[in-house]
XYZ file of C-alpha atoms in Angstrom:
458
model
C -39.559 2.024 -162.328
C -39.015 4.246 -165.378
C -37.655 7.780 -165.583
C -40.765 9.714 -164.518
C -40.931 11.398 -161.099
C -43.126 9.700 -158.483
C -45.449 11.318 -155.974
C -46.801 9.517 -152.917
C -49.911 8.280 -154.763
C -47.732 6.686 -157.466
C -45.597 4.945 -154.857
C -48.669 3.645 -153.015
C -50.112 2.212 -156.244
C -46.793 0.556 -157.150
C -46.575 -0.859 -153.644
C -50.040 -2.371 -153.902
C -49.272 -4.020 -157.243
C -45.645 -5.074 -156.808
C -45.314 -5.300 -153.054
C -42.602 -2.894 -151.808
C -43.551 -0.619 -148.921
C -44.017 2.938 -150.307
C -42.136 4.462 -147.364
C -39.012 2.340 -147.756
C -39.266 2.584 -151.535
C -39.155 6.392 -151.330
C -36.188 6.227 -148.931
C -34.327 4.057 -151.414
C -35.196 6.231 -154.415
C -34.189 9.521 -152.804
C -30.567 8.372 -152.656
C -30.301 8.647 -156.441
C -32.674 11.589 -156.971
C -31.378 14.918 -158.268
C -34.430 16.843 -157.057
C -36.152 15.890 -153.803
C -39.437 17.390 -152.583
C -39.929 17.249 -148.822
C -41.867 19.016 -146.048
C -40.087 21.760 -144.125
C -39.586 19.641 -141.020
C -37.601 17.009 -142.948
C -34.939 19.639 -143.594
C -35.113 21.881 -140.538
C -35.493 19.381 -137.683
C -32.159 17.724 -137.083
C -33.511 14.258 -136.266
C -35.786 14.211 -139.325
C -32.917 15.405 -141.500
C -30.864 12.410 -140.385
C -33.555 10.143 -141.846
C -32.618 11.445 -145.311
C -29.730 9.013 -145.465
C -27.382 9.046 -148.421
C -27.767 12.751 -149.197
C -24.533 14.667 -149.636
C -25.379 18.157 -148.369
C -22.166 19.621 -149.756
C -23.050 22.133 -152.531
C -26.759 21.316 -152.224
C -29.306 23.973 -153.227
C -32.307 24.274 -150.871
C -35.492 25.974 -152.057
C -38.133 26.907 -149.472
C -41.495 27.796 -151.008
C -44.056 29.792 -148.994
C -41.070 30.901 -146.924
C -43.046 33.481 -144.943
C -43.772 30.583 -142.555
C -40.084 29.767 -142.125
C -39.364 31.917 -139.062
C -42.002 30.255 -136.891
C -41.168 26.760 -138.135
C -37.448 27.241 -137.414
C -38.108 28.580 -133.918
C -40.478 25.692 -133.160
C -37.977 23.142 -134.494
C -35.360 24.433 -132.050
C -37.801 24.372 -129.100
C -39.368 21.604 -127.034
C -42.035 20.898 -124.411
C -41.704 18.123 -121.821
C -45.138 17.406 -120.386
C -45.856 15.315 -117.308
C -47.594 12.715 -119.486
C -44.504 12.452 -121.701
C -42.225 11.987 -118.695
C -44.589 9.365 -117.254
C -44.409 7.456 -120.545
C -40.595 7.720 -120.522
C -40.460 6.392 -116.954
C -42.698 3.465 -117.937
C -40.453 2.688 -120.922
C -37.330 2.826 -118.747
C -38.936 0.334 -116.343
C -39.870 -1.825 -119.325
C -36.246 -1.784 -120.442
C -35.111 -3.003 -117.013
C -37.422 -6.021 -117.390
C -36.466 -6.624 -121.028
C -32.743 -6.375 -120.333
C -33.003 -8.785 -117.397
C -34.833 -11.354 -119.532
C -32.406 -10.857 -122.438
C -29.337 -11.368 -120.256
C -30.803 -14.450 -118.583
C -32.041 -15.988 -121.843
C -28.901 -15.287 -123.884
C -26.355 -15.489 -121.053
C -25.042 -12.172 -122.376
C -22.849 -9.520 -120.753
C -23.541 -6.961 -123.489
C -23.138 -3.517 -121.875
C -25.789 -2.013 -124.159
C -28.478 -4.101 -122.440
C -27.329 -3.680 -118.855
C -30.482 -3.522 -116.674
C -28.563 -1.455 -114.112
C -28.129 1.376 -116.640
C -31.857 1.400 -117.388
C -32.634 1.407 -113.661
C -30.423 4.494 -113.295
C -32.249 6.081 -116.251
C -35.599 5.412 -114.592
C -34.402 6.929 -111.290
C -33.090 9.976 -113.147
C -36.426 10.521 -114.897
C -38.304 10.196 -111.613
C -35.998 12.822 -110.124
C -36.547 15.116 -113.136
C -40.308 14.798 -112.767
C -40.036 15.584 -109.043
C -37.743 18.545 -109.733
C -40.275 20.029 -112.163
C -43.129 19.579 -109.693
C -41.134 21.161 -106.854
C -40.700 24.469 -108.702
C -42.890 27.185 -107.112
C -45.287 28.640 -109.697
C -46.574 32.206 -109.526
C -50.351 32.098 -110.136
C -51.243 31.671 -113.814
C -47.965 33.083 -115.137
C -45.940 29.998 -114.286
C -42.172 29.986 -113.776
C -39.983 31.777 -116.320
C -36.206 32.151 -116.377
C -33.523 33.002 -118.953
C -32.600 30.085 -121.185
C -29.255 29.436 -119.481
C -31.097 28.511 -116.277
C -31.850 25.089 -117.753
C -28.212 24.058 -117.260
C -28.458 24.850 -113.551
C -31.836 23.106 -113.417
C -30.515 19.894 -114.997
C -27.236 19.997 -113.068
C -29.235 19.574 -109.855
C -30.063 16.041 -111.002
C -26.564 15.349 -112.355
C -27.332 16.024 -116.034
C -24.470 18.141 -117.353
C -21.876 18.297 -120.120
C -19.845 15.549 -118.406
C -22.712 13.055 -118.145
C -24.864 13.908 -121.173
C -23.134 11.587 -123.674
C -23.484 8.592 -121.354
C -27.139 9.473 -120.777
C -27.839 9.802 -124.507
C -26.137 6.451 -125.161
C -28.335 4.814 -122.513
C -31.475 6.316 -124.067
C -30.388 5.118 -127.525
C -29.820 1.617 -126.138
C -33.254 1.742 -124.510
C -35.042 2.762 -127.711
C -33.187 0.066 -129.664
C -34.237 -2.525 -127.092
C -37.874 -1.426 -127.253
C -37.903 -1.504 -131.054
C -36.132 -4.859 -131.450
C -38.866 -7.486 -131.241
C -36.312 -10.307 -131.090
C -35.263 -9.119 -127.636
C -38.733 -9.111 -126.135
C -38.688 -12.687 -124.923
C -41.582 -13.375 -122.589
C -41.999 -9.718 -121.548
C -44.975 -7.918 -123.059
C -44.516 -4.302 -124.130
C -47.060 -1.812 -122.823
C -47.105 0.251 -126.001
C -49.134 0.026 -129.160
C -47.400 -1.532 -132.173
C -45.920 1.046 -134.515
C -45.604 3.783 -131.887
C -42.231 5.472 -131.623
C -40.562 5.320 -128.244
C -41.299 8.381 -126.107
C -37.701 8.230 -124.922
C -36.738 9.408 -128.415
C -38.572 12.680 -127.768
C -36.649 13.143 -124.525
C -33.384 12.346 -126.298
C -34.100 14.950 -128.992
C -34.880 17.555 -126.313
C -31.603 16.900 -124.500
C -29.696 17.186 -127.766
C -31.267 20.605 -128.319
C -30.022 21.742 -124.901
C -26.509 20.289 -125.276
C -26.184 21.044 -128.985
C -22.716 22.630 -128.920
C -19.488 22.753 -127.005
C -20.447 26.045 -125.385
C -23.720 27.383 -123.985
C -23.981 30.576 -126.035
C -27.131 29.402 -127.814
C -29.010 29.467 -124.485
C -29.147 33.274 -124.730
C -31.767 32.803 -127.476
C -34.054 30.736 -125.217
C -36.467 31.056 -122.318
C -37.158 28.339 -119.751
C -40.807 28.142 -118.730
C -42.687 25.761 -116.432
C -46.457 25.938 -116.239
C -49.429 23.804 -115.272
C -52.441 23.854 -117.622
C -55.782 23.326 -115.942
C -59.368 22.500 -116.783
C -62.370 24.111 -115.123
C -64.976 21.870 -113.480
C -68.201 23.729 -114.240
C -70.219 21.654 -111.752
C -67.898 22.230 -108.794
C -66.750 25.690 -109.826
C -63.124 24.666 -109.367
C -60.151 24.073 -111.589
C -57.970 20.998 -111.802
C -54.345 20.864 -112.924
C -53.417 18.661 -115.892
C -49.794 18.157 -114.880
C -46.823 20.430 -115.381
C -44.912 21.085 -118.587
C -41.292 22.201 -118.871
C -40.705 24.238 -122.017
C -37.512 25.555 -123.566
C -38.558 28.040 -126.223
C -36.274 29.369 -128.930
C -36.695 32.996 -130.018
C -34.002 32.954 -132.697
C -35.006 31.101 -135.896
C -31.470 31.622 -137.168
C -30.240 28.813 -134.891
C -31.975 26.239 -137.083
C -30.870 27.876 -140.337
C -27.185 28.203 -139.398
C -26.917 24.399 -139.395
C -27.184 24.466 -143.199
C -23.982 26.515 -143.375
C -22.268 23.912 -141.200
C -23.469 21.170 -143.568
C -21.840 22.926 -146.533
C -25.083 23.825 -148.327
C -24.265 26.014 -151.333
C -27.414 28.112 -151.644
C -30.654 28.711 -149.767
C -33.448 30.159 -151.899
C -36.574 31.527 -150.222
C -39.688 32.288 -152.249
C -42.989 33.800 -151.204
C -45.387 36.537 -152.173
C -45.230 38.083 -148.692
C -41.555 38.194 -147.639
C -41.154 41.958 -147.832
C -39.418 43.717 -146.107
C -36.503 41.414 -146.841
C -33.997 43.222 -144.606
C -35.771 42.365 -141.352
C -36.533 38.840 -142.589
C -32.847 38.167 -143.333
C -31.918 39.595 -139.929
C -34.306 37.183 -138.188
C -32.876 34.152 -139.997
C -29.265 35.258 -139.399
C -28.396 34.550 -143.039
C -26.808 36.943 -145.553
C -28.929 37.140 -148.705
C -26.574 38.703 -151.228
C -29.057 38.277 -154.082
C -32.562 39.646 -153.563
C -35.461 40.053 -155.953
C -38.624 41.971 -155.128
C -40.976 42.148 -158.091
C -43.796 44.647 -158.486
C -47.206 43.198 -157.765
C -49.306 42.017 -160.677
C -52.128 44.241 -159.390
C -51.512 47.934 -160.060
C -51.989 50.672 -157.431
C -55.053 51.929 -159.310
C -56.769 48.552 -158.846
C -56.645 48.322 -155.065
C -57.569 50.410 -152.050
C -56.311 49.825 -148.521
C -57.788 51.816 -145.680
C -58.665 51.872 -142.007
C -62.288 52.267 -140.939
C -62.027 53.778 -137.470
C -65.701 54.016 -136.487
C -68.941 52.202 -137.190
C -72.217 53.675 -138.513
C -73.198 54.878 -135.021
C -69.830 56.552 -134.454
C -68.418 54.002 -131.982
C -64.712 53.131 -132.368
C -64.138 49.790 -134.097
C -61.541 48.765 -131.539
C -60.955 44.999 -131.326
C -58.623 45.206 -128.331
C -59.019 42.968 -125.290
C -60.749 45.767 -123.353
C -63.522 46.495 -125.835
C -64.087 43.405 -127.971
C -66.605 41.832 -125.552
C -68.803 44.930 -125.654
C -72.201 44.302 -127.262
C -72.165 47.823 -128.702
C -68.851 47.113 -130.442
C -70.114 43.829 -131.898
C -73.322 45.389 -133.226
C -71.523 48.356 -134.782
C -68.989 46.002 -136.375
C -71.873 43.941 -137.758
C -73.595 47.015 -139.196
C -70.310 48.038 -140.823
C -70.083 44.627 -142.487
C -73.711 45.009 -143.625
C -72.750 48.204 -145.448
C -69.755 46.565 -147.096
C -71.831 43.525 -148.078
C -74.310 45.845 -149.774
C -71.782 47.655 -151.999
C -69.086 44.993 -152.594
C -69.891 42.617 -155.481
C -69.296 38.856 -155.434
C -66.971 37.476 -152.715
C -66.271 39.171 -149.385
C -63.764 37.824 -146.831
C -63.995 38.840 -143.158
C -61.197 37.847 -140.756
C -61.373 37.810 -136.943
C -58.473 37.550 -134.458
C -59.809 34.275 -132.998
C -62.534 31.643 -133.276
C -63.844 32.848 -129.927
C -64.454 36.388 -131.176
C -65.858 35.119 -134.479
C -68.464 33.024 -132.679
C -69.233 35.769 -130.149
C -69.900 38.318 -132.890
C -72.138 36.006 -134.906
C -74.155 35.174 -131.776
C -74.589 38.894 -131.079
C -75.648 39.576 -134.672
C -78.266 36.821 -134.521
C -79.870 38.256 -131.362
C -83.222 40.039 -131.913
C -83.350 43.749 -131.145
C -84.908 44.058 -127.668
C -86.203 47.563 -128.383
C -87.721 46.617 -131.732
C -88.357 42.845 -131.806
C -90.004 43.028 -135.233
C -86.956 44.581 -136.930
C -84.435 42.404 -138.711
C -81.260 41.305 -136.946
C -77.765 42.260 -138.088
C -77.274 38.686 -139.290
C -80.437 38.790 -141.389
C -79.298 42.029 -143.034
C -75.906 40.503 -143.850
C -77.641 37.468 -145.358
C -79.839 39.767 -147.445
C -76.771 40.874 -149.401
C -74.390 37.904 -149.115
C -74.839 34.204 -148.437
C -72.691 33.435 -145.365
C -70.116 30.701 -144.784
C -68.301 30.288 -141.444
C -64.836 28.741 -141.220
C -65.067 25.647 -138.971
C -62.522 25.104 -136.231
C -62.311 21.399 -137.083
C -59.944 20.771 -140.010
C -62.018 17.809 -141.208
C -64.960 20.129 -141.945
C -63.006 22.792 -143.814
C -63.201 21.306 -147.325
C -66.986 21.209 -147.070
C -67.067 24.868 -145.981
C -64.816 25.878 -148.876
C -67.009 24.028 -151.373
C -70.057 25.694 -149.824
C -68.469 29.122 -150.371
C -67.747 28.368 -154.045
C -71.323 27.138 -154.568
C -72.859 30.224 -152.961
C -70.446 32.517 -154.795
C -71.600 31.129 -158.148
C -75.289 31.166 -157.239
C -76.921 33.364 -159.878
C -79.870 34.143 -157.577
C -77.697 36.056 -155.057
C -75.200 38.914 -155.126
C -72.331 36.837 -153.771
C -71.058 35.192 -150.599
C -69.218 36.214 -147.440
C -66.651 33.945 -145.767
C -66.213 34.596 -142.037
C -62.774 33.308 -141.092
C -59.916 33.588 -138.607
C -56.450 35.095 -138.983
C -53.853 32.321 -139.329
C -56.626 29.815 -139.963
C -57.230 27.606 -142.988
C -58.799 30.357 -145.110
C -55.878 32.734 -144.566
C -53.203 30.207 -145.579
C -52.687 28.628 -148.973
C -56.054 29.319 -150.626
C -56.370 31.449 -153.747
C -59.368 33.790 -153.669
C -58.840 35.093 -157.179
C -61.028 37.558 -159.048
C -64.667 37.382 -157.952
C -63.875 35.125 -154.971
C -62.219 37.970 -153.066
C -63.379 41.412 -154.163
C -62.833 42.802 -150.663
C -61.098 41.679 -147.473
C -62.010 42.978 -144.016
C -59.702 42.385 -141.039
C -61.619 43.160 -137.856
C -58.595 42.931 -135.554
C -55.029 41.682 -135.240
C -54.402 38.474 -133.238
C -51.921 39.863 -130.732
C -50.832 37.501 -127.980
C -52.557 37.996 -124.627
C -50.566 39.865 -122.005
C -50.598 36.685 -119.889
C -48.953 34.665 -122.693
C -45.493 33.653 -121.385
C -44.089 33.796 -124.929
C -45.189 37.408 -125.421
């Protein structure tokens, strides 16, 4: 294999020529590697971390690049959502295991306790009861059902899932997933799942391990239990239809995921990013003491940048992007005229960020509307295009590369005075792209994407 480091493309090419599967090849190679590059979730999510077999975490140094995303990723890794479709799939797999275990015992004349069909029948009955328990919870209008995190123990205890029974339940789920994955045990029973798909029971198992992660229940204070029922609106009938309920257990303390590294004996955790400041609040969120901190001055001097707030548009209307005012046509037109003025005086590349795709599309539609009082006059959109060639960030990820290439082409077009990229906060444009020099001479943020007041996580 040589001494050079391998990326995924190298491993794929070697696999095509010499035969080994790139995935299993990388798993074998990482056991002897001194430096291992991996996505965040391979380190933070407990089940993914277990897949990194052979790694001695004692005295390991972990380096997280772009660590400004770490808080959200840690909180998400310690949370879970159990949808009705997931539970239905788990129930179907439990029933499948009853059939498989019965065939296995008959065919092999085996009394192996790990393939006892009675245990899988109990698992199926338990899942049916859990699904019923979730659907019996009274929901308050669109806000759903929300309780402190510790309520989940009372909720699960009603169906006999508690600290006394959890280990037996987890063992049964592990036996079920092993049975589903072991093709030699299938016999004449046909599995109702696509080849290569992971068992949905594994997702349930991981969720239960999050709940019963320690000997005590103190971690539940960092959680909220929420049950809600998403719905779709039938435009023809003017009614809405539920899509099935979801039980969520959301973590609001990213430090829970990070403290596991201390328990593993990790020597150092190094976080790097250009946007970590202020470090004090960041360290407080992650519940880790950072005894060594380095905050460098920015490469751009204070005399090279201006940051300001434009409170009103050309007509004097407040540029307020709050929920109350953002749907106002007057607001959209005044915002558009403000962008026209910036497009006229800012050279080269201009970036404009909106709180959401909805508001981005609504504003552009308003700017493209002809003026009812003066139909012959140019629209706001036409005046923007007079100064900058526009590019709109697509919602579909597959179309983003084309949009980015379009922006670069228009930016370098010698026949125009630059380009404007209309994008969304926390979208593709705002993360990971470098708009250096002429690509980003000015950035306009039209509003901050605050959560709606009806958001149960808010």
